[in-house]
Short mmCIF file of C-alpha atoms in Angstrom, two decimals:
data_model
loop_
_atom_site.label_atom_id
_atom_site.label_comp_id
_atom_site.label_asym_id
_atom_site.label_seq_id
_atom_site.Cartn_x
_atom_site.Cartn_y
_atom_site.Cartn_z
CA MET A 997 -0.18 -0.36 -0.12
CA LYS A 998 1.61 3.40 -0.74
CA TYR A 999 1.56 5.71 2.33
CA VAL A 1000 0.20 8.92 1.22
CA ASP A 1001 1.59 12.45 4.03
CA CYS A 1002 -1.67 13.56 5.51
CA ARG A 1003 0.54 16.74 6.76
CA ASN A 1004 0.91 17.69 3.24
CA ILE A 1005 -2.63 17.45 2.72
CA ARG A 1006 -4.05 19.87 5.92
CA ALA A 1007 -1.07 22.27 4.58
CA PHE A 1008 -3.13 22.08 1.09
CA ILE A 1009 -6.38 23.05 2.50
CA THR A 1010 -5.19 25.29 5.41
CA GLY A 1011 -3.23 27.68 2.41
CA CYS A 1012 -6.81 27.11 0.49
CA PHE A 1013 -8.73 28.16 3.14
CA ALA A 1014 -6.04 31.39 4.55
CA VAL A 1015 -6.09 32.20 0.64
CA LEU A 1016 -9.76 32.83 0.83
CA PHE A 1017 -10.10 34.44 4.20
CA LEU A 1018 -8.14 37.24 2.64
CA SER A 1019 -9.57 37.46 -0.64
CA ALA A 1020 -13.60 37.79 1.72
CA CYS A 1021 -11.04 40.42 3.86
CA GLN A 1022 -10.36 42.48 0.79
CA MET A 1023 -13.63 42.71 -0.77
CA THR A 1024 -15.27 43.92 2.64
CA CYS A 1025 -12.34 46.46 3.07
CA ASP A 1026 -13.49 47.57 -1.06
CA LEU A 1027 -17.08 47.64 0.19
CA ASP A 1028 -16.27 49.94 3.02
CA GLN A 1029 -14.98 52.62 1.73
CA GLN A 1030 -16.02 55.47 0.12
CA PRO A 1031 -16.25 56.16 -3.65
CA GLN A 1032 -14.52 58.71 -4.56
CA VAL A 1033 -16.83 62.08 -6.08
CA THR A 1034 -15.35 64.79 -8.04
CA ASN A 1035 -17.74 67.59 -9.00
CA VAL A 1036 -18.82 68.44 -5.86
CA VAL A 1037 -20.90 71.66 -6.47
CA ASN A 1038 -20.67 73.67 -3.17
CA THR A 1039 -24.43 75.48 -2.51
CA GLY A 1040 -25.18 79.26 -3.74
CA ALA A 1041 -25.78 81.71 -1.46
CA HIS A 1042 -29.44 83.83 -1.86
CA TYR A 1043 -29.98 87.42 -0.76
CA ASN A 1044 -32.18 90.00 -1.35
CA SER A 1045 -33.09 93.29 -1.39
CA GLY A 1046 -34.81 93.99 1.68
CA ASP A 1047 -31.87 92.49 3.51
CA PHE A 1048 -29.93 96.00 2.59
CA ASN A 1049 -29.30 99.13 4.42
CA ASN A 1050 -28.52 101.23 1.05
CA LEU A 1051 -28.26 101.47 -2.19
CA THR A 1052 -24.21 101.45 -1.91
CA GLU A 1053 -24.65 97.93 0.39
CA ILE A 1054 -26.47 96.07 -2.51
CA LEU A 1055 -24.47 97.42 -5.09
CA SER A 1056 -21.48 95.98 -3.61
CA ILE A 1057 -22.86 92.58 -2.96
CA LEU A 1058 -23.51 92.51 -6.50
CA ASP A 1059 -20.00 91.67 -7.16
CA ASP A 1060 -20.02 88.04 -5.59
CA ILE A 1061 -23.20 87.09 -8.02
CA ASP A 1062 -24.02 84.94 -10.43
CA VAL A 1063 -27.97 85.74 -11.34
CA LEU A 1064 -30.08 89.16 -10.83
CA LEU A 1065 -33.84 88.09 -10.47
CA VAL A 1066 -35.74 91.34 -10.73
CA SER A 1067 -39.96 91.28 -10.01
CA ASP A 1068 -40.35 94.24 -11.58
CA HIS A 1069 -44.27 95.52 -10.60
CA THR A 1070 -45.20 96.71 -7.09
CA LEU A 1071 -47.21 94.92 -4.38
CA PRO A 1072 -51.28 94.70 -5.18
CA GLU A 1073 -50.73 97.09 -1.00
CA HIS A 1074 -48.72 99.97 -2.81
CA VAL A 1075 -49.80 102.90 -5.53
CA ASN A 1076 -50.97 101.34 -8.87
CA MET A 1077 -49.50 103.44 -11.80
CA GLY A 1078 -49.63 100.56 -14.24
CA THR A 1079 -47.10 98.92 -12.20
CA GLY A 1080 -48.85 96.29 -10.44
CA GLY A 1081 -49.32 94.10 -13.21
CA ALA A 1082 -51.31 91.18 -14.19
CA GLN A 1083 -54.89 92.41 -12.50
CA GLY A 1084 -52.82 94.75 -9.98
CA LYS A 1085 -50.72 91.24 -8.04
CA GLU A 1086 -48.84 90.23 -10.11
CA ARG A 1087 -45.75 89.70 -6.96
CA VAL A 1088 -48.74 87.08 -5.39
CA PHE A 1089 -47.85 84.59 -8.59
CA ILE A 1090 -43.99 86.06 -8.77
CA ASP A 1091 -42.86 86.46 -5.21
CA PRO A 1092 -42.44 82.84 -4.64
CA SER A 1093 -41.89 81.44 -8.15
CA ALA A 1094 -38.27 83.55 -7.79
CA GLU A 1095 -38.19 81.61 -4.16
CA VAL A 1096 -37.62 78.42 -5.58
CA LEU A 1097 -36.11 79.62 -9.28
CA ALA A 1098 -33.46 80.55 -5.68
CA SER A 1099 -33.29 77.56 -3.87
CA GLU A 1100 -32.83 75.61 -7.58
CA LEU A 1101 -29.92 77.89 -8.84
CA ASN A 1102 -28.91 77.88 -5.19
CA LYS A 1103 -28.55 73.75 -5.52
CA LEU A 1104 -26.47 74.54 -8.89
CA GLY A 1105 -23.47 76.38 -7.59
CA LEU A 1106 -24.77 79.80 -7.52
CA ASN A 1107 -25.49 82.60 -5.79
CA SER A 1108 -28.23 85.18 -6.24
CA PHE A 1109 -29.62 88.31 -5.44
CA THR A 1110 -33.80 89.54 -5.35
CA LEU A 1111 -34.54 92.88 -6.47
CA ASN A 1112 -37.73 94.48 -5.46
CA VAL A 1113 -38.78 97.36 -5.52
CA GLU A 1114 -39.95 98.62 -2.72
CA ASP A 1115 -37.23 97.87 -1.00
CA MET A 1116 -34.96 100.72 -2.45
CA THR A 1117 -37.15 103.09 -0.46
CA PHE A 1118 -34.70 102.18 2.14
CA ALA A 1119 -37.15 101.77 4.90
CA GLN A 1120 -38.58 105.43 4.37
CA GLY A 1121 -41.25 104.88 3.12
CA GLY A 1122 -43.99 103.32 1.41
CA LEU A 1123 -44.75 103.13 -2.31
CA ASN A 1124 -48.28 105.67 -1.86
CA ASN A 1125 -47.56 107.85 -4.13
CA LYS A 1126 -46.33 108.65 -7.33
CA GLU A 1127 -42.82 110.22 -6.53
CA ALA A 1128 -42.48 107.84 -3.86
CA VAL A 1129 -42.83 104.76 -6.85
CA ASN A 1130 -40.94 106.69 -9.16
CA ALA A 1131 -38.46 107.54 -6.73
CA ALA A 1132 -38.10 104.16 -6.30
CA TYR A 1133 -37.71 102.67 -10.07
CA ALA A 1134 -34.97 104.81 -10.12
CA GLU A 1135 -32.99 103.34 -7.45
CA TYR A 1136 -33.69 100.25 -8.41
CA ASP A 1137 -32.31 100.79 -12.25
CA LYS A 1138 -29.36 101.78 -11.19
CA VAL A 1139 -29.08 98.48 -9.65
CA LEU A 1140 -30.02 96.88 -12.63
CA LYS A 1141 -27.31 98.76 -14.65
CA LYS A 1142 -24.56 97.55 -12.03
CA ALA A 1143 -25.58 94.46 -12.87
CA VAL A 1144 -25.10 94.33 -16.41
CA ALA A 1145 -21.44 96.32 -15.71
CA LYS A 1146 -20.73 93.18 -13.62
CA ASP A 1147 -22.18 90.51 -17.00
CA ILE A 1148 -25.13 89.16 -13.77
CA THR A 1149 -27.62 86.68 -15.70
CA ILE A 1150 -29.97 88.60 -15.24
CA ILE A 1151 -34.08 87.02 -14.81
CA ALA A 1152 -37.65 88.96 -15.20
CA LEU A 1153 -39.83 86.58 -14.05
CA HIS A 1154 -43.80 87.67 -14.84
CA PHE A 1155 -47.41 86.69 -15.52
CA ASP A 1156 -48.72 87.88 -18.99
CA ALA A 1157 -52.82 89.15 -18.80
CA ASP A 1158 -55.21 86.28 -19.90
CA ILE A 1159 -57.69 86.84 -22.63
CA MET A 1160 -59.15 90.56 -23.29
CA ILE A 1161 -62.03 90.99 -25.33
CA SER A 1162 -64.93 93.07 -25.89
CA ASP A 1163 -68.64 92.46 -25.91
CA GLY A 1164 -69.94 91.76 -29.12
CA GLU A 1165 -66.14 91.36 -31.30
CA THR A 1166 -65.32 88.67 -32.82
CA GLU A 1167 -61.34 88.61 -32.16
CA ALA A 1168 -59.78 89.23 -29.14
CA ASN A 1169 -57.79 92.44 -28.90
CA TYR A 1170 -55.37 90.15 -26.72
CA ILE A 1171 -54.30 86.50 -26.59
CA GLY A 1172 -51.56 85.92 -23.20
CA GLY A 1173 -49.13 82.84 -22.93
CA THR A 1174 -45.69 82.06 -21.96
CA GLN A 1175 -43.40 83.93 -24.12
CA ILE A 1176 -39.07 85.22 -24.05
CA ILE A 1177 -39.52 89.36 -24.34
CA PHE A 1178 -37.01 91.24 -25.09
CA ASP A 1179 -36.30 95.24 -26.32
CA PRO A 1180 -35.52 95.38 -29.67
CA GLU A 1181 -33.34 98.53 -28.71
CA ASN A 1182 -30.79 96.83 -26.25
CA PHE A 1183 -30.45 93.63 -27.17
CA SER A 1184 -26.98 91.79 -26.42
CA SER A 1185 -25.51 88.47 -27.93
CA GLY A 1186 -25.74 87.05 -25.36
CA SER A 1187 -29.35 87.30 -24.12
CA TYR A 1188 -29.56 86.05 -27.70
CA ARG A 1189 -27.88 82.87 -26.83
CA LEU A 1190 -29.40 82.08 -23.18
CA GLY A 1191 -33.22 82.89 -24.91
CA TYR A 1192 -32.56 81.43 -28.20
CA TYR A 1193 -31.09 77.95 -25.86
CA LEU A 1194 -34.60 78.18 -23.25
CA LEU A 1195 -36.37 78.74 -26.40
CA HIS A 1196 -35.26 75.91 -29.03
CA ASP A 1197 -32.86 73.42 -27.31
CA TYR A 1198 -33.99 73.11 -23.93
CA GLN A 1199 -37.97 74.42 -24.73
CA ILE A 1200 -38.65 75.76 -21.83
CA LEU A 1201 -42.20 77.36 -23.29
CA GLU A 1202 -42.78 73.16 -23.92
CA SER A 1203 -42.16 72.43 -20.62
CA LEU A 1204 -44.51 74.75 -19.18
CA LEU A 1205 -47.12 74.02 -21.85
CA ASP A 1206 -46.71 69.98 -19.58
CA ALA A 1207 -48.19 72.11 -17.62
CA GLY A 1208 -51.41 73.37 -19.13
CA PHE A 1209 -49.46 76.84 -19.27
CA ARG A 1210 -50.13 77.95 -23.44
CA PRO A 1211 -47.64 80.07 -25.08
CA ARG A 1212 -48.98 83.27 -25.96
CA PRO A 1213 -50.12 82.53 -29.76
CA GLY A 1214 -47.74 83.44 -32.74
CA TYR A 1215 -44.73 82.65 -29.79
CA ARG A 1216 -44.63 79.43 -28.99
CA HIS A 1217 -41.38 79.08 -31.44
CA GLU A 1218 -40.32 83.06 -31.92
CA PHE A 1219 -39.17 85.42 -29.30
CA ARG A 1220 -41.33 88.81 -28.03
CA PHE A 1221 -39.93 92.19 -29.02
CA GLN A 1222 -41.67 95.64 -27.05
CA ALA A 1223 -40.65 97.99 -25.53
CA ASN A 1224 -39.47 98.00 -21.95
CA GLN A 1225 -37.81 99.66 -19.02
CA THR A 1226 -36.26 96.74 -17.01
CA LEU A 1227 -35.49 94.93 -20.86
CA LYS A 1228 -33.48 98.25 -22.08
CA ILE A 1229 -31.28 97.92 -19.22
CA ILE A 1230 -31.14 94.29 -18.61
CA GLY A 1231 -30.70 93.27 -22.27
CA GLY A 1232 -27.14 94.58 -22.92
CA SER A 1233 -25.87 91.97 -20.22
CA ALA A 1234 -22.76 89.90 -21.24
CA GLY A 1235 -24.43 87.37 -18.92
CA GLY A 1236 -28.08 87.15 -20.41
CA GLY A 1237 -31.30 89.42 -19.66
CA LEU A 1238 -34.80 88.45 -20.89
CA LEU A 1239 -38.34 89.03 -20.15
CA LEU A 1240 -40.20 85.06 -19.09
CA GLU A 1241 -43.68 85.06 -18.22
CA LEU A 1242 -44.78 81.75 -17.36
CA ALA A 1243 -48.10 82.22 -17.71
CA SER A 1244 -51.31 83.53 -18.34
CA GLN A 1245 -51.79 84.75 -14.54
CA GLU A 1246 -55.78 84.19 -14.92
CA GLN A 1247 -55.50 80.98 -17.06
CA ALA A 1248 -53.12 79.66 -13.76
CA MET A 1249 -55.92 80.04 -11.25
CA ARG A 1250 -58.58 78.35 -13.63
CA LEU A 1251 -55.99 75.93 -13.46
CA TYR A 1252 -54.78 75.78 -10.14
CA ARG A 1253 -56.92 77.60 -8.09
CA SER A 1254 -54.63 78.95 -5.78
CA PRO A 1255 -51.02 81.02 -6.10
CA GLU A 1256 -48.94 78.07 -3.82
CA ALA A 1257 -50.88 75.45 -5.94
CA VAL A 1258 -49.60 77.24 -8.97
CA VAL A 1259 -46.31 77.43 -8.51
CA ALA A 1260 -46.14 73.44 -7.50
CA ALA A 1261 -47.14 73.57 -11.26
CA LEU A 1262 -44.45 75.30 -12.15
CA GLN A 1263 -41.15 73.94 -10.27
CA PRO A 1264 -39.91 71.52 -13.21
CA SER A 1265 -39.63 74.21 -15.43
CA LEU A 1266 -38.26 76.69 -12.93
CA GLN A 1267 -35.72 73.94 -12.03
CA LEU A 1268 -35.08 73.78 -15.50
CA LEU A 1269 -34.95 77.49 -16.32
CA ALA A 1270 -31.97 77.53 -13.20
CA GLN A 1271 -30.03 74.32 -15.45
CA VAL A 1272 -30.22 76.06 -19.09
CA ILE A 1273 -28.73 79.62 -16.17
CA SER A 1274 -26.21 77.09 -15.10
CA ASP A 1275 -24.91 75.65 -18.23
CA PHE A 1276 -24.77 79.01 -19.75
CA ARG A 1277 -23.16 80.59 -17.02
CA TRP A 1278 -20.72 77.64 -17.14
CA GLN A 1279 -20.18 78.33 -20.91
CA LEU A 1280 -19.46 81.47 -20.33
CA SER A 1281 -16.38 80.74 -17.94
CA GLN A 1282 -15.30 78.51 -20.77
CA SER A 1283 -14.95 81.21 -23.48
CA GLU A 1284 -13.14 83.32 -20.66
CA GLU A 1285 -10.39 81.49 -20.27
#
């Protein structure tokens, strides 16, 4: 009978178990290691014009701002010199929409600033008369001009009127809806590109239509040009400046019943808008290198 050395077999088996044990340990260690994260985006900051004591402070903080959000209209409780917007209460819809957009911009690492005309009195009184309104808008325009000089991206969020037609007429005088607007007197290449990307590449109006908000007839695939004091200033920014009508205000209320529900319905489109701005700002930064 041939003798088999059992010590060698035991050694071989022991060695195999050792290899398996070490391999298992290695796999466990690999699983315990945190994956390497790249391209971490730092959260951006948001500022509001009501947080500042004077114009100098606001102009100074603009050095750190990527995106300026302008509400343009006066609040419902202020004197309305044609400045209250749709139904005199456009700000009821603009303000929460701007808040959502600012949050989305900050998530993408962009610093944002919301500019409201009533804050331009710097606690010296409300907008209760023509003189106060005119003075506040004069200060407001100074902020816009500084933002243009700093190549900040400037977005005016608005809500449009609905259908205007007189009894007995067969055609409406006006049918409002979503649209992108510029003033033809001041229209930078940056504004054109940003508007084109929004309208055609990312199709922001189609996103708004998904929520039920109709485009203004004739402007679903085209810019609208009209005289507008804010646009006449912000359209010259190399960072892009435009006015976006998010919805016909009355249509939005008919569909969703409350400003809060309207803004909730706008969330996907506002998120898309923030992404477009972020992509555009990145593109601008590459061209500067």
